[in-house]
PDB file of C-alpha atoms in Angstrom:
ATOM      1  CA  MET E  14      -6.406  -8.145  44.507  1.00  0.00           C
ATOM      2  CA  GLY E  15      -2.905 -10.328  43.102  1.00  0.00           C
ATOM      3  CA  LYS E  16      -4.975 -12.266  41.181  1.00  0.00           C
ATOM      4  CA  PHE E  17      -6.610  -9.500  39.503  1.00  0.00           C
ATOM      5  CA  LEU E  18      -3.504  -7.785  38.504  1.00  0.00           C
ATOM      6  CA  VAL E  19      -2.041 -11.184  37.110  1.00  0.00           C
ATOM      7  CA  ARG E  20      -4.974 -11.889  34.846  1.00  0.00           C
ATOM      8  CA  PHE E  21      -5.089  -8.348  33.867  1.00  0.00           C
ATOM      9  CA  ILE E  22      -2.069  -8.670  33.067  1.00  0.00           C
ATOM     10  CA  LEU E  23      -2.220 -11.875  31.115  1.00  0.00           C
ATOM     11  CA  PHE E  24      -5.988 -10.631  28.975  1.00  0.00           C
ATOM     12  CA  LEU E  25      -3.205  -7.596  28.001  1.00  0.00           C
ATOM     13  CA  VAL E  26      -0.416  -9.668  26.828  1.00  0.00           C
ATOM     14  CA  VAL E  27      -2.578 -11.871  25.111  1.00  0.00           C
ATOM     15  CA  SER E  28      -4.792  -9.012  23.728  1.00  0.00           C
ATOM     16  CA  LEU E  29      -1.385  -7.844  22.401  1.00  0.00           C
ATOM     17  CA  VAL E  30       0.012 -11.131  20.636  1.00  0.00           C
ATOM     18  CA  LEU E  31      -2.743 -12.224  18.707  1.00  0.00           C
ATOM     19  CA  LEU E  32      -2.988  -8.506  17.456  1.00  0.00           C
ATOM     20  CA  ALA E  33       0.302  -8.888  16.141  1.00  0.00           C
ATOM     21  CA  GLY E  34      -0.292 -11.664  14.741  1.00  0.00           C
ATOM     22  CA  TYR E  35      -3.444 -10.143  12.958  1.00  0.00           C
ATOM     23  CA  THR E  36      -1.169  -7.247  12.300  1.00  0.00           C
ATOM     24  CA  TRP E  37       1.313  -9.500  10.551  1.00  0.00           C
ATOM     25  CA  ALA E  38      -1.073 -11.660   8.831  1.00  0.00           C
ATOM     26  CA  THR E  39      -2.463  -9.243   6.961  1.00  0.00           C
ATOM     27  CA  LEU E  40       1.160  -7.637   5.616  1.00  0.00           C
ATOM     28  CA  ASN E  41       2.139 -10.791   4.141  1.00  0.00           C
ATOM     29  CA  TRP E  42      -0.958 -12.794   2.870  1.00  0.00           C
ATOM     30  CA  SER E  43      -2.261 -10.414  -0.008  1.00  0.00           C
ATOM     31  CA  TYR E  44      -6.024 -10.737  -1.306  1.00  0.00           C
ATOM     32  CA  SER E  45      -5.105 -10.184  -4.511  1.00  0.00           C
ATOM     33  CA  VAL E  46      -2.700  -9.126  -7.152  1.00  0.00           C
ATOM     34  CA  GLY E  47      -2.682  -7.309 -10.354  1.00  0.00           C
ATOM     35  CA  ASP E  48      -1.071  -4.892 -12.623  1.00  0.00           C
ATOM     36  CA  ARG E  49      -2.291  -1.034 -13.050  1.00  0.00           C
ATOM     37  CA  ALA E  50      -1.045   0.922 -16.564  1.00  0.00           C
ATOM     38  CA  GLY E  51      -1.257   5.008 -16.975  1.00  0.00           C
ATOM     39  CA  TYR E  52       0.910   7.993 -15.980  1.00  0.00           C
ATOM     40  CA  ILE E  53       1.725   9.328 -12.482  1.00  0.00           C
ATOM     41  CA  GLN E  54      -0.222  11.955 -10.656  1.00  0.00           C
ATOM     42  CA  LYS E  55       1.309  11.847  -7.592  1.00  0.00           C
ATOM     43  CA  LEU E  56       3.979  10.110  -5.485  1.00  0.00           C
ATOM     44  CA  SER E  57       5.186  11.505  -2.107  1.00  0.00           C
ATOM     45  CA  LYS E  58       6.263  10.342   0.977  1.00  0.00           C
ATOM     46  CA  LYS E  59       3.470  11.002   3.385  1.00  0.00           C
ATOM     47  CA  GLY E  60       3.169  10.705   7.590  1.00  0.00           C
ATOM     48  CA  TRP E  61       3.291  11.887  11.069  1.00  0.00           C
ATOM     49  CA  VAL E  62       5.827   9.279  12.601  1.00  0.00           C
ATOM     50  CA  CYS E  63       5.400   6.853  10.608  1.00  0.00           C
ATOM     51  CA  LYS E  64       6.457   7.930   6.606  1.00  0.00           C
ATOM     52  CA  THR E  65       5.043   5.752   3.729  1.00  0.00           C
ATOM     53  CA  TRP E  66       4.891   6.560  -0.324  1.00  0.00           C
ATOM     54  CA  GLU E  67       1.111   7.682  -1.306  1.00  0.00           C
ATOM     55  CA  GLY E  68       0.158   7.813  -5.532  1.00  0.00           C
ATOM     56  CA  GLU E  69      -2.108   8.270  -7.843  1.00  0.00           C
ATOM     57  CA  ILE E  70      -1.645   6.758 -11.217  1.00  0.00           C
ATOM     58  CA  ALA E  71      -3.709   7.821 -14.241  1.00  0.00           C
ATOM     59  CA  LEU E  72      -5.364   4.873 -15.682  1.00  0.00           C
ATOM     60  CA  ILE E  73      -6.394   5.855 -19.435  1.00  0.00           C
ATOM     61  CA  THR E  74      -8.202   3.824 -21.626  1.00  0.00           C
ATOM     62  CA  MET E  75      -9.132   5.166 -24.559  1.00  0.00           C
ATOM     63  CA  PRO E  76      -8.882   8.750 -26.206  1.00  0.00           C
ATOM     64  CA  GLY E  77     -11.122  11.158 -25.189  1.00  0.00           C
ATOM     65  CA  THR E  78     -12.310   9.083 -21.799  1.00  0.00           C
ATOM     66  CA  VAL E  79     -12.008  10.440 -18.621  1.00  0.00           C
ATOM     67  CA  SER E  80      -9.435   9.100 -16.999  1.00  0.00           C
ATOM     68  CA  GLU E  81      -9.556   6.522 -13.628  1.00  0.00           C
ATOM     69  CA  LYS E  82      -7.751   7.507 -10.887  1.00  0.00           C
ATOM     70  CA  PHE E  83      -5.796   4.586  -8.719  1.00  0.00           C
ATOM     71  CA  TYR E  84      -4.781   5.489  -5.476  1.00  0.00           C
ATOM     72  CA  PHE E  85      -1.895   2.971  -3.903  1.00  0.00           C
ATOM     73  CA  SER E  86       1.280   3.106  -1.409  1.00  0.00           C
ATOM     74  CA  VAL E  87       4.748   2.117  -2.037  1.00  0.00           C
ATOM     75  CA  ARG E  88       6.241   0.800   1.103  1.00  0.00           C
ATOM     76  CA  ASP E  89      10.095   0.342  -0.312  1.00  0.00           C
ATOM     77  CA  ASP E  90      11.893   3.148  -1.026  1.00  0.00           C
ATOM     78  CA  ALA E  91      14.024   1.561  -3.819  1.00  0.00           C
ATOM     79  CA  VAL E  92      10.110   1.045  -5.594  1.00  0.00           C
ATOM     80  CA  ALA E  93       9.380   4.345  -4.721  1.00  0.00           C
ATOM     81  CA  GLN E  94      12.622   5.446  -6.873  1.00  0.00           C
ATOM     82  CA  LYS E  95      11.755   3.663  -9.605  1.00  0.00           C
ATOM     83  CA  ILE E  96       8.248   4.860  -9.687  1.00  0.00           C
ATOM     84  CA  ASN E  97       9.903   8.912  -9.306  1.00  0.00           C
ATOM     85  CA  ASP E  98      12.486   7.997 -12.389  1.00  0.00           C
ATOM     86  CA  ALA E  99       9.532   6.643 -14.498  1.00  0.00           C
ATOM     87  CA  ILE E 100       7.199  10.161 -13.865  1.00  0.00           C
ATOM     88  CA  GLY E 101       6.085  11.554 -17.857  1.00  0.00           C
ATOM     89  CA  LYS E 102       6.572   7.701 -18.436  1.00  0.00           C
ATOM     90  CA  ARG E 103       3.608   5.446 -19.151  1.00  0.00           C
ATOM     91  CA  ILE E 104       4.451   2.872 -16.637  1.00  0.00           C
ATOM     92  CA  VAL E 105       2.683  -0.366 -15.576  1.00  0.00           C
ATOM     93  CA  LEU E 106       2.453  -0.563 -11.380  1.00  0.00           C
ATOM     94  CA  GLU E 107       2.857  -4.348 -10.023  1.00  0.00           C
ATOM     95  CA  TYR E 108       0.192  -4.133  -7.089  1.00  0.00           C
ATOM     96  CA  GLU E 109      -0.881  -6.435  -3.626  1.00  0.00           C
ATOM     97  CA  GLU E 110      -3.864  -6.041  -2.489  1.00  0.00           C
ATOM     98  CA  HIS E 111      -4.043  -6.033   1.659  1.00  0.00           C
ATOM     99  CA  ILE E 112      -7.142  -6.002   3.335  1.00  0.00           C
ATOM    100  CA  GLY E 113      -8.189  -5.135   6.725  1.00  0.00           C
ATOM    101  CA  VAL E 114      -4.696  -3.864   7.904  1.00  0.00           C
ATOM    102  CA  PRO E 115      -5.460  -2.068  10.762  1.00  0.00           C
ATOM    103  CA  PHE E 116      -3.353   1.033  11.086  1.00  0.00           C
ATOM    104  CA  SER E 117      -3.086   3.448   9.033  1.00  0.00           C
ATOM    105  CA  CYS E 118       0.473   4.182   9.641  1.00  0.00           C
ATOM    106  CA  PHE E 119       1.138   0.769   7.467  1.00  0.00           C
ATOM    107  CA  ALA E 120      -0.204   2.876   4.155  1.00  0.00           C
ATOM    108  CA  GLU E 121      -3.311   4.600   3.674  1.00  0.00           C
ATOM    109  CA  THR E 122      -4.752   2.528   0.905  1.00  0.00           C
ATOM    110  CA  PRO E 123      -4.848  -1.068   0.418  1.00  0.00           C
ATOM    111  CA  TYR E 124      -2.585  -1.459  -2.705  1.00  0.00           C
ATOM    112  CA  PHE E 125       1.165  -1.601  -2.361  1.00  0.00           C
ATOM    113  CA  ILE E 126       3.323  -1.388  -5.020  1.00  0.00           C
ATOM    114  CA  THR E 127       5.496  -4.362  -5.591  1.00  0.00           C
ATOM    115  CA  GLY E 128       7.650  -3.619  -9.097  1.00  0.00           C
ATOM    116  CA  VAL E 129       7.475  -1.143 -11.761  1.00  0.00           C
ATOM    117  CA  LYS E 130       7.938  -1.638 -15.299  1.00  0.00           C
ATOM    118  CA  VAL E 131       8.438   1.099 -17.883  1.00  0.00           C
ATOM    119  CA  ILE E 132       6.567   1.049 -21.105  1.00  0.00           C
ATOM    120  CA  GLU E 133       9.070   2.062 -23.708  1.00  0.00           C
ATOM    121  CA  ASN E 134       6.901   2.072 -27.145  1.00  0.00           C
ATOM    122  CA  VAL E 135       3.877   4.177 -26.897  1.00  0.00           C
ATOM    123  CA  PRO E 136       1.548   3.440 -29.410  1.00  0.00           C
ATOM    124  CA  SER E 137       0.263   6.690 -30.485  1.00  0.00           C
ATOM    125  CA  LEU E 138      -3.821   7.459 -29.507  1.00  0.00           C
TER     126      LEU E 138
END
């Protein structure tokens, strides 16, 4: 019985280390990076235990076309504050896409916002 318990505990420890390593890798290496421009539709802090900022931006391409929505997550409170300050203005969101993050506790979407730029002079459509 003692050998089984030692092997079981060793299996659990190795499994937890592998899961922690995988989680760290998915959160620190991005699959893609890019920018999305548009108008913020919604930004709110959500979650029962792990609170993250979740939002959506309306991507408007041409007058008269249906806007596409881009759903995103913000893990940095300072970036979320910049987005809140820019509500009502056209902005560019800089993002990183992280595929395979194992828990929704880190974010609800794979798109993590890393920066915000306000577009001051928007040409009329």
